[in-house]
mmCIF file of C-alpha atoms and ligand atoms in Angstrom:
data_model
loop_
_atom_site.group_PDB
_atom_site.id
_atom_site.type_symbol
_atom_site.label_atom_id
_atom_site.label_comp_id
_atom_site.label_asym_id
_atom_site.label_seq_id
_atom_site.Cartn_x
_atom_site.Cartn_y
_atom_site.Cartn_z
ATOM 1 C CA MET A 292 119.227 119.774 107.280
ATOM 2 C CA GLU A 293 119.390 116.414 105.624
ATOM 3 C CA GLN A 294 116.297 115.441 103.688
ATOM 4 C CA VAL A 295 114.394 112.210 104.182
ATOM 5 C CA ILE A 296 111.564 111.306 101.826
ATOM 6 C CA VAL A 297 108.485 109.879 103.490
ATOM 7 C CA ASN A 298 106.366 107.949 101.004
ATOM 8 C CA ASP A 299 102.841 107.486 102.346
ATOM 9 C CA VAL A 300 101.432 104.127 101.280
ATOM 10 C CA GLY A 301 98.235 104.451 103.345
ATOM 11 C CA PRO A 302 95.938 104.993 100.345
ATOM 12 C CA ARG A 303 97.203 101.636 98.969
ATOM 13 C CA ASP A 304 98.841 99.347 101.551
ATOM 14 C CA GLY A 305 96.616 100.811 104.246
ATOM 15 C CA LEU A 306 93.204 100.834 102.661
ATOM 16 C CA GLN A 307 93.611 97.610 100.648
ATOM 17 C CA ASN A 308 93.398 95.602 103.841
ATOM 18 C CA ASP A 309 90.937 97.580 105.908
ATOM 19 C CA SER A 310 87.552 96.092 106.700
ATOM 20 C CA THR A 311 85.856 99.274 105.448
ATOM 21 C CA LEU A 312 85.379 99.978 101.772
ATOM 22 C CA VAL A 313 86.403 103.574 101.131
ATOM 23 C CA THR A 314 85.065 105.233 97.969
ATOM 24 C CA PRO A 315 87.437 106.654 95.339
ATOM 25 C CA GLU A 316 86.230 110.171 96.269
ATOM 26 C CA ASP A 317 87.179 109.630 99.904
ATOM 27 C CA ARG A 318 90.501 108.054 98.918
ATOM 28 C CA VAL A 319 91.227 111.269 97.004
ATOM 29 C CA ARG A 320 90.209 113.335 100.043
ATOM 30 C CA LEU A 321 92.724 111.414 102.119
ATOM 31 C CA ILE A 322 95.457 111.931 99.521
ATOM 32 C CA ASN A 323 94.682 115.652 99.358
ATOM 33 C CA SER A 324 94.918 115.943 103.115
ATOM 34 C CA LEU A 325 98.350 114.279 103.002
ATOM 35 C CA LEU A 326 99.389 116.807 100.352
ATOM 36 C CA ASP A 327 98.165 119.591 102.583
ATOM 37 C CA ALA A 328 100.436 118.313 105.366
ATOM 38 C CA GLY A 329 103.422 118.450 103.018
ATOM 39 C CA VAL A 330 103.691 114.789 101.978
ATOM 40 C CA ARG A 331 105.157 114.770 98.478
ATOM 41 C CA SER A 332 105.465 111.063 97.756
ATOM 42 C CA ILE A 333 102.322 108.929 97.882
ATOM 43 C CA GLU A 334 101.362 105.461 96.704
ATOM 44 C CA ALA A 335 97.887 106.417 95.587
ATOM 45 C CA ALA A 336 96.370 103.067 94.579
ATOM 46 C CA SER A 337 96.994 99.686 93.004
ATOM 47 C CA PHE A 338 95.758 98.431 89.652
ATOM 48 C CA VAL A 339 94.947 94.888 90.682
ATOM 49 C CA SER A 340 92.091 92.493 90.165
ATOM 50 C CA PRO A 341 89.020 93.879 91.955
ATOM 51 C CA LYS A 342 88.113 90.282 92.726
ATOM 52 C CA ALA A 343 91.430 89.773 94.530
ATOM 53 C CA VAL A 344 91.431 93.155 96.295
ATOM 54 C CA PRO A 345 87.966 94.786 96.204
ATOM 55 C CA LYS A 346 89.110 97.777 98.261
ATOM 56 C CA MET A 347 91.352 98.991 95.432
ATOM 57 C CA ALA A 348 88.648 98.955 92.749
ATOM 58 C CA ASN A 349 88.313 102.079 90.595
ATOM 59 C CA ALA A 350 91.935 103.127 90.972
ATOM 60 C CA ASP A 351 91.532 104.974 87.666
ATOM 61 C CA GLN A 352 89.010 107.309 89.309
ATOM 62 C CA VAL A 353 91.534 108.060 92.045
ATOM 63 C CA PHE A 354 94.260 108.885 89.527
ATOM 64 C CA ALA A 355 91.905 110.964 87.386
ATOM 65 C CA ALA A 356 91.219 113.245 90.344
ATOM 66 C CA LEU A 357 94.882 113.851 91.265
ATOM 67 C CA ASP A 358 96.961 116.829 90.257
ATOM 68 C CA GLN A 359 99.973 114.907 88.958
ATOM 69 C CA GLU A 360 102.207 117.939 89.474
ATOM 70 C CA ALA A 361 101.453 118.061 93.186
ATOM 71 C CA ALA A 362 103.529 115.061 94.237
ATOM 72 C CA ASP A 363 105.259 111.872 93.179
ATOM 73 C CA PHE A 364 102.222 109.585 92.970
ATOM 74 C CA SER A 365 102.867 105.942 92.306
ATOM 75 C CA ALA A 366 100.655 102.999 91.434
ATOM 76 C CA LEU A 367 101.290 99.405 92.415
ATOM 77 C CA VAL A 368 100.954 97.055 89.446
ATOM 78 C CA PRO A 369 101.114 93.242 89.657
ATOM 79 C CA ASN A 370 101.000 92.412 85.944
ATOM 80 C CA LEU A 371 100.978 93.903 82.453
ATOM 81 C CA LYS A 372 97.251 94.457 82.546
ATOM 82 C CA GLY A 373 97.675 96.503 85.715
ATOM 83 C CA TYR A 374 100.510 98.414 84.092
ATOM 84 C CA GLU A 375 98.421 99.276 81.036
ATOM 85 C CA LEU A 376 95.542 100.435 83.239
ATOM 86 C CA ALA A 377 97.882 102.565 85.369
ATOM 87 C CA LYS A 378 99.403 104.127 82.275
ATOM 88 C CA LYS A 379 95.974 104.877 80.834
ATOM 89 C CA ALA A 380 94.979 106.468 84.141
ATOM 90 C CA GLY A 381 97.948 108.831 83.910
ATOM 91 C CA ALA A 382 100.332 107.291 86.466
ATOM 92 C CA ARG A 383 103.868 108.613 86.103
ATOM 93 C CA SER A 384 105.411 106.099 88.440
ATOM 94 C CA VAL A 385 104.661 102.417 88.963
ATOM 95 C CA ALA A 386 105.831 99.861 91.496
ATOM 96 C CA VAL A 387 106.025 96.198 90.521
ATOM 97 C CA VAL A 388 105.664 93.529 93.193
ATOM 98 C CA LEU A 389 108.324 90.890 93.445
ATOM 99 C CA SER A 390 108.229 88.686 96.527
ATOM 100 C CA ALA A 391 111.385 86.889 97.551
ATOM 101 C CA THR A 392 109.861 83.420 97.810
ATOM 102 C CA GLU A 393 108.034 81.036 95.516
ATOM 103 C CA THR A 394 104.993 80.625 97.776
ATOM 104 C CA MET A 395 104.491 84.328 98.490
ATOM 105 C CA ASN A 396 104.365 85.111 94.763
ATOM 106 C CA GLN A 397 101.858 82.295 94.265
ATOM 107 C CA LYS A 398 99.636 83.444 97.126
ATOM 108 C CA ASN A 399 99.835 87.136 96.285
ATOM 109 C CA ILE A 400 99.657 87.242 92.514
ATOM 110 C CA ASN A 401 99.188 83.636 91.386
ATOM 111 C CA MET A 402 102.548 83.434 89.613
ATOM 112 C CA SER A 403 105.721 81.481 90.235
ATOM 113 C CA LEU A 404 108.857 83.329 91.281
ATOM 114 C CA ASP A 405 110.320 82.941 87.775
ATOM 115 C CA GLN A 406 107.134 84.166 86.117
ATOM 116 C CA THR A 407 106.999 87.137 88.485
ATOM 117 C CA ILE A 408 110.613 88.062 87.717
ATOM 118 C CA SER A 409 109.968 88.004 84.012
ATOM 119 C CA VAL A 410 106.684 89.958 84.282
ATOM 120 C CA CYS A 411 108.348 92.554 86.541
ATOM 121 C CA LYS A 412 111.254 92.971 84.108
ATOM 122 C CA GLU A 413 108.855 93.335 81.217
ATOM 123 C CA ILE A 414 106.837 96.022 83.011
ATOM 124 C CA VAL A 415 110.027 97.887 83.946
ATOM 125 C CA ALA A 416 111.218 97.833 80.330
ATOM 126 C CA GLN A 417 107.842 98.981 79.061
ATOM 127 C CA ALA A 418 107.665 101.777 81.644
ATOM 128 C CA LEU A 419 111.093 103.042 80.624
ATOM 129 C CA ARG A 420 109.957 103.137 76.998
ATOM 130 C CA ASP A 421 106.815 105.030 78.055
ATOM 131 C CA GLY A 422 108.685 107.571 80.190
ATOM 132 C CA ILE A 423 107.131 106.214 83.394
ATOM 133 C CA THR A 424 109.364 105.744 86.454
ATOM 134 C CA PRO A 425 109.573 102.066 87.445
ATOM 135 C CA ARG A 426 110.244 100.915 91.009
ATOM 136 C CA SER A 427 110.276 97.436 92.406
ATOM 137 C CA TYR A 428 109.029 96.110 95.692
ATOM 138 C CA LEU A 429 111.016 93.298 97.167
ATOM 139 C CA SER A 430 108.464 91.811 99.527
ATOM 140 C CA VAL A 431 108.988 89.432 102.439
ATOM 141 C CA ALA A 432 112.618 90.539 102.372
ATOM 142 C CA VAL A 433 113.484 89.171 105.802
ATOM 143 C CA GLU A 434 110.902 86.511 106.557
ATOM 144 C CA CYS A 435 108.091 84.950 104.535
ATOM 145 C CA PRO A 436 104.907 83.818 106.305
ATOM 146 C CA TYR A 437 104.962 80.620 104.218
ATOM 147 C CA GLU A 438 108.650 79.772 103.791
ATOM 148 C CA GLY A 439 110.305 81.319 106.836
ATOM 149 C CA MET A 440 113.622 83.156 106.869
ATOM 150 C CA VAL A 441 114.903 84.615 103.617
ATOM 151 C CA GLU A 442 118.660 84.607 102.935
ATOM 152 C CA GLU A 443 120.285 88.011 102.450
ATOM 153 C CA GLN A 444 121.964 86.826 99.295
ATOM 154 C CA VAL A 445 118.542 86.128 97.760
ATOM 155 C CA ILE A 446 117.521 89.734 98.391
ATOM 156 C CA GLU A 447 120.799 91.021 97.007
ATOM 157 C CA GLY A 448 120.408 88.853 93.900
ATOM 158 C CA LEU A 449 116.806 89.897 93.229
ATOM 159 C CA SER A 450 117.645 93.574 93.864
ATOM 160 C CA ALA A 451 120.522 93.356 91.387
ATOM 161 C CA MET A 452 118.189 91.783 88.837
ATOM 162 C CA MET A 453 115.568 94.530 89.135
ATOM 163 C CA LEU A 454 118.097 97.367 89.156
ATOM 164 C CA GLU A 455 119.835 95.928 86.097
ATOM 165 C CA ALA A 456 116.427 95.671 84.434
ATOM 166 C CA GLY A 457 116.080 99.430 84.933
ATOM 167 C CA ALA A 458 114.099 99.842 88.152
ATOM 168 C CA LYS A 459 115.004 103.201 89.673
ATOM 169 C CA GLU A 460 114.504 101.997 93.197
ATOM 170 C CA VAL A 461 114.108 98.778 95.160
ATOM 171 C CA ILE A 462 111.665 99.008 98.059
ATOM 172 C CA VAL A 463 112.888 96.480 100.592
ATOM 173 C CA ALA A 464 109.766 95.396 102.445
ATOM 174 C CA ASP A 465 109.412 93.664 105.775
ATOM 175 C CA THR A 466 105.875 92.719 104.782
ATOM 176 C CA ILE A 467 104.914 90.921 107.986
ATOM 177 C CA GLY A 468 106.940 93.038 110.394
ATOM 178 C CA ALA A 469 109.188 90.157 111.381
ATOM 179 C CA ALA A 470 112.556 91.884 111.127
ATOM 180 C CA ASN A 471 114.653 93.049 114.050
ATOM 181 C CA PRO A 472 117.208 95.888 113.947
ATOM 182 C CA ALA A 473 120.214 93.555 113.886
ATOM 183 C CA GLN A 474 118.879 91.868 110.747
ATOM 184 C CA VAL A 475 118.076 95.225 109.195
ATOM 185 C CA LYS A 476 121.598 96.466 109.888
ATOM 186 C CA SER A 477 123.129 93.431 108.287
ATOM 187 C CA LEU A 478 120.823 93.386 105.224
ATOM 188 C CA PHE A 479 120.876 97.125 104.511
ATOM 189 C CA THR A 480 124.644 97.400 105.017
ATOM 190 C CA ARG A 481 125.011 94.727 102.377
ATOM 191 C CA LEU A 482 122.543 96.331 99.961
ATOM 192 C CA VAL A 483 123.967 99.833 100.380
ATOM 193 C CA SER A 484 127.478 98.607 99.741
ATOM 194 C CA ALA A 485 126.330 96.701 96.651
ATOM 195 C CA PHE A 486 124.002 99.298 95.092
ATOM 196 C CA GLY A 487 124.366 102.615 96.966
ATOM 197 C CA ALA A 488 121.816 104.103 99.350
ATOM 198 C CA PRO A 489 119.860 106.251 96.839
ATOM 199 C CA THR A 490 118.487 103.205 94.996
ATOM 200 C CA ILE A 491 117.091 101.529 98.122
ATOM 201 C CA SER A 492 114.130 102.448 100.287
ATOM 202 C CA GLY A 493 112.708 100.792 103.404
ATOM 203 C CA HIS A 494 109.170 99.562 104.070
ATOM 204 C CA PHE A 495 108.541 98.305 107.590
ATOM 205 C CA HIS A 496 105.460 96.959 109.289
ATOM 206 C CA ASP A 497 104.959 97.492 113.003
ATOM 207 C CA THR A 498 103.601 94.055 113.922
ATOM 208 C CA ARG A 499 106.140 93.612 116.714
ATOM 209 C CA ALA A 500 106.666 97.315 117.555
ATOM 210 C CA MET A 501 110.072 97.300 115.863
ATOM 211 C CA ALA A 502 109.294 99.365 112.766
ATOM 212 C CA LEU A 503 110.814 102.587 114.102
ATOM 213 C CA ALA A 504 113.897 100.814 115.412
ATOM 214 C CA ASN A 505 114.274 99.116 112.040
ATOM 215 C CA THR A 506 113.822 102.414 110.220
ATOM 216 C CA TRP A 507 116.451 104.085 112.384
ATOM 217 C CA GLN A 508 118.842 101.263 111.664
ATOM 218 C CA ALA A 509 118.305 101.595 107.907
ATOM 219 C CA LEU A 510 118.726 105.367 108.265
ATOM 220 C CA GLU A 511 122.092 104.734 109.940
ATOM 221 C CA CYS A 512 123.025 102.633 106.917
ATOM 222 C CA GLY A 513 122.381 105.694 104.738
ATOM 223 C CA ILE A 514 118.823 105.062 103.528
ATOM 224 C CA ARG A 515 116.899 108.306 103.064
ATOM 225 C CA LYS A 516 113.515 107.142 101.815
ATOM 226 C CA PHE A 517 110.911 105.244 103.802
ATOM 227 C CA ASP A 518 107.371 104.054 103.326
ATOM 228 C CA ALA A 519 104.850 104.582 106.076
ATOM 229 C CA SER A 520 101.084 104.550 106.270
ATOM 230 C CA ILE A 521 98.938 107.320 107.672
ATOM 231 C CA ALA A 522 97.451 106.330 111.029
ATOM 232 C CA GLY A 523 99.306 103.003 110.892
ATOM 233 C CA LEU A 524 96.759 101.351 108.628
ATOM 234 C CA GLY A 525 97.730 98.381 106.620
ATOM 235 C CA GLY A 526 98.759 94.873 105.975
ATOM 236 C CA CYS A 527 98.784 92.518 103.065
ATOM 237 C CA PRO A 528 95.629 90.436 102.601
ATOM 238 C CA PHE A 529 97.771 87.562 101.309
ATOM 239 C CA ALA A 530 100.449 87.553 104.016
ATOM 240 C CA PRO A 531 99.080 86.128 107.256
ATOM 241 C CA GLY A 532 100.483 88.011 110.218
ATOM 242 C CA ALA A 533 100.998 91.275 108.386
ATOM 243 C CA SER A 534 99.578 93.979 110.612
ATOM 244 C CA GLY A 535 99.744 97.740 110.321
ATOM 245 C CA ASN A 536 102.502 99.618 108.577
ATOM 246 C CA LEU A 537 104.742 101.963 110.445
ATOM 247 C CA ALA A 538 102.462 104.969 111.098
ATOM 248 C CA THR A 539 103.457 108.065 109.128
ATOM 249 C CA GLU A 540 102.940 110.280 112.183
ATOM 250 C CA ASP A 541 105.334 108.124 114.259
ATOM 251 C CA LEU A 542 107.959 108.246 111.526
ATOM 252 C CA VAL A 543 107.621 111.989 110.972
ATOM 253 C CA LEU A 544 107.766 112.659 114.720
ATOM 254 C CA MET A 545 111.022 110.720 114.979
ATOM 255 C CA LEU A 546 112.602 112.242 111.870
ATOM 256 C CA ASN A 547 111.579 115.846 112.581
ATOM 257 C CA ASP A 548 112.685 115.496 116.214
ATOM 258 C CA ALA A 549 116.029 114.047 115.185
ATOM 259 C CA GLY A 550 116.708 117.009 112.904
ATOM 260 C CA PHE A 551 115.879 115.592 109.487
ATOM 261 C CA ASP A 552 113.928 117.598 106.936
ATOM 262 C CA THR A 553 110.770 115.733 105.878
ATOM 263 C CA GLY A 554 108.891 118.844 104.722
ATOM 264 C CA ILE A 555 105.877 117.511 106.645
ATOM 265 C CA ASP A 556 103.902 119.534 109.182
ATOM 266 C CA LEU A 557 103.004 117.190 112.021
ATOM 267 C CA ASN A 558 100.054 119.265 113.223
ATOM 268 C CA LYS A 559 98.515 119.147 109.780
ATOM 269 C CA LEU A 560 99.318 115.451 109.509
ATOM 270 C CA LEU A 561 97.153 114.867 112.577
ATOM 271 C CA ARG A 562 94.205 116.077 110.517
ATOM 272 C CA SER A 563 94.946 113.293 108.036
ATOM 273 C CA VAL A 564 94.958 110.812 110.911
ATOM 274 C CA GLU A 565 91.582 112.142 112.040
ATOM 275 C CA LEU A 566 90.192 111.920 108.523
ATOM 276 C CA THR A 567 91.519 108.358 108.196
ATOM 277 C CA GLY A 568 89.617 107.386 111.349
ATOM 278 C CA GLN A 569 86.426 108.941 109.978
ATOM 279 C CA LEU A 570 86.811 107.103 106.675
ATOM 280 C CA VAL A 571 87.527 103.637 108.067
ATOM 281 C CA GLN A 572 85.161 104.078 111.014
ATOM 282 C CA HIS A 573 87.323 102.530 113.679
ATOM 283 C CA PRO A 574 90.048 103.770 115.998
ATOM 284 C CA VAL A 575 93.334 104.389 114.197
ATOM 285 C CA GLY A 576 96.655 106.041 114.882
ATOM 286 C CA GLY A 577 100.288 105.297 115.563
ATOM 287 C CA ARG A 578 101.952 104.672 118.879
ATOM 288 C CA SER A 579 102.666 108.355 119.453
ATOM 289 C CA MET A 580 99.052 109.539 119.134
ATOM 290 C CA ALA A 581 98.371 110.041 122.863
ATOM 291 C CA TYR A 582 101.466 112.241 123.102
ATOM 292 C CA LEU A 583 100.745 114.088 119.847
ATOM 293 C CA ASN A 584 97.146 114.861 120.853
ATOM 294 C CA ARG A 585 98.297 116.154 124.241
ATOM 295 C CA ARG A 586 100.939 118.281 122.569
ATOM 296 C CA THR A 587 98.366 119.787 120.208
ATOM 297 C CA GLU A 588 96.027 120.596 123.111
ATOM 298 C CA ASN A 589 98.860 122.318 124.975
ATOM 299 C CA GLN A 590 99.649 124.425 121.903
ATOM 300 C CA GLN A 591 96.084 125.740 121.750
HETATM 301 N N1 COA B 58 93.652 94.832 87.146
HETATM 302 C C1 COA B 58 92.347 94.543 86.996
HETATM 303 N N2 COA B 58 91.886 93.334 86.634
HETATM 304 C C2 COA B 58 92.789 92.379 86.378
HETATM 305 C C3 COA B 58 94.158 92.609 86.491
HETATM 306 C C4 COA B 58 94.578 93.893 86.894
HETATM 307 N N3 COA B 58 95.878 94.195 87.059
HETATM 308 N N4 COA B 58 94.819 91.488 86.174
HETATM 309 C C5 COA B 58 93.891 90.571 85.862
HETATM 310 N N5 COA B 58 92.675 91.098 85.989
HETATM 311 C C6 COA B 58 91.381 90.428 85.783
HETATM 312 C C7 COA B 58 91.310 89.670 84.476
HETATM 313 O O1 COA B 58 90.876 90.510 83.447
HETATM 314 C C8 COA B 58 90.319 88.587 84.795
HETATM 315 O O2 COA B 58 89.023 89.151 84.814
HETATM 316 P P1 COA B 58 87.727 88.254 84.453
HETATM 317 O O3 COA B 58 87.632 87.175 85.482
HETATM 318 O O4 COA B 58 86.606 89.236 84.536
HETATM 319 O O5 COA B 58 87.997 87.740 83.073
HETATM 320 C C9 COA B 58 90.641 88.242 86.255
HETATM 321 O O6 COA B 58 91.245 89.428 86.791
HETATM 322 C C10 COA B 58 91.578 87.066 86.379
HETATM 323 O O7 COA B 58 92.715 87.294 85.566
HETATM 324 P P2 COA B 58 94.034 86.389 85.625
HETATM 325 O O8 COA B 58 95.019 86.960 84.698
HETATM 326 O O9 COA B 58 93.639 84.934 85.467
HETATM 327 O O10 COA B 58 94.541 86.678 87.069
HETATM 328 P P3 COA B 58 94.614 85.736 88.359
HETATM 329 O O11 COA B 58 93.270 85.281 88.766
HETATM 330 O O12 COA B 58 95.684 84.732 88.156
HETATM 331 O O13 COA B 58 95.092 86.827 89.424
HETATM 332 C C11 COA B 58 96.291 88.892 89.764
HETATM 333 C C12 COA B 58 96.343 87.475 89.279
HETATM 334 C C13 COA B 58 97.699 89.411 89.785
HETATM 335 C C14 COA B 58 95.423 89.718 88.850
HETATM 336 C C15 COA B 58 95.637 88.916 91.176
HETATM 337 O O14 COA B 58 96.192 87.908 91.957
HETATM 338 C C16 COA B 58 95.841 90.249 91.863
HETATM 339 O O15 COA B 58 95.273 91.253 91.489
HETATM 340 N N6 COA B 58 96.668 90.285 92.928
HETATM 341 C C17 COA B 58 96.979 91.512 93.613
HETATM 342 C C18 COA B 58 97.376 91.185 94.997
HETATM 343 C C19 COA B 58 97.666 92.421 95.794
HETATM 344 O O16 COA B 58 97.242 93.513 95.508
HETATM 345 N N7 COA B 58 98.398 92.222 96.883
HETATM 346 C C20 COA B 58 98.728 93.275 97.777
HETATM 347 C C21 COA B 58 99.771 94.166 97.252
HETATM 348 S S1 COA B 58 101.361 93.435 97.212
HETATM 349 ZN ZN1 ZN B 59 103.387 96.640 103.245
#
């Protein structure tokens, strides 16, 4: 069976935007339940200003409680300060955040596009020196909530820049869930032919119910690593219109059903969905939840 890596970004992209503040202890509980279901790649937290994103405060406490051998845990870092904090907390993998447009970088991290590029390159170089794996987000890769459509050649150019700088992977993110499968086919075909599939991963939001279709399209282009968020939590506080990420349970259902090896046990993953609902105290879950719950009841 062909392997597909599912990277759960719920503890970061999911919780950062939820109305409920979840304690570091409970964030660790959620991560441990994902591990129990077989998830082996998790974005555990971000080291960002607690004033900008209060829900991610105390990321160091989250990292301190993780068994670093248990999975590939990454930390999102927006600047050198965040990088230093992530390193101190024991992160072995960091993801820098480069948005494709001027305005999105300003709104998200208060830096111009040029400043962001140079900060991202500097973090990547430093990480390589420190033996930490650097990855790079490429946010608003199809459409920006402030500047509209983004040209494919811009994404190709920024990807080339980050890969040349030493990033091991570019995470192509449809931050506001505006992409359709035809655009994904065109963009990912281009990126795969330029850089090869193993250096690219896909990050889709489900705002318009197209995240699974977009994922399948990227899969057809050869991509074998995707972000998703447990229970479909998520959104970027600085990107109006960004709603939930593709739900991990929806992605795993599709991949397992289609004969890919994710290593994830869907029944156990449902416990993570349940825990997520308890932690955020509102109804959660992907589009397949009614079916998955029925299926579980029938198995009992
Ligand atoms: N972690 C923790 N604190 C940080 C920090 C980091 N990575 N970077 C800066 N700070 C602190 C500074 O120490 C300073 O604290 P003080 O007011 O107590 O002195 C304060 O934040 C402002 O620092 P400054 O460098 O002026 O940052 P800024 O106000 O221009 O904000 C960012 C820039 C990047 C820190 C902020 O916009 C941010 O954290 N953005 C993250 C956005 C995000 O997570 N988006 C979703 C994921 S893509
Ligand atoms: Zn996202």
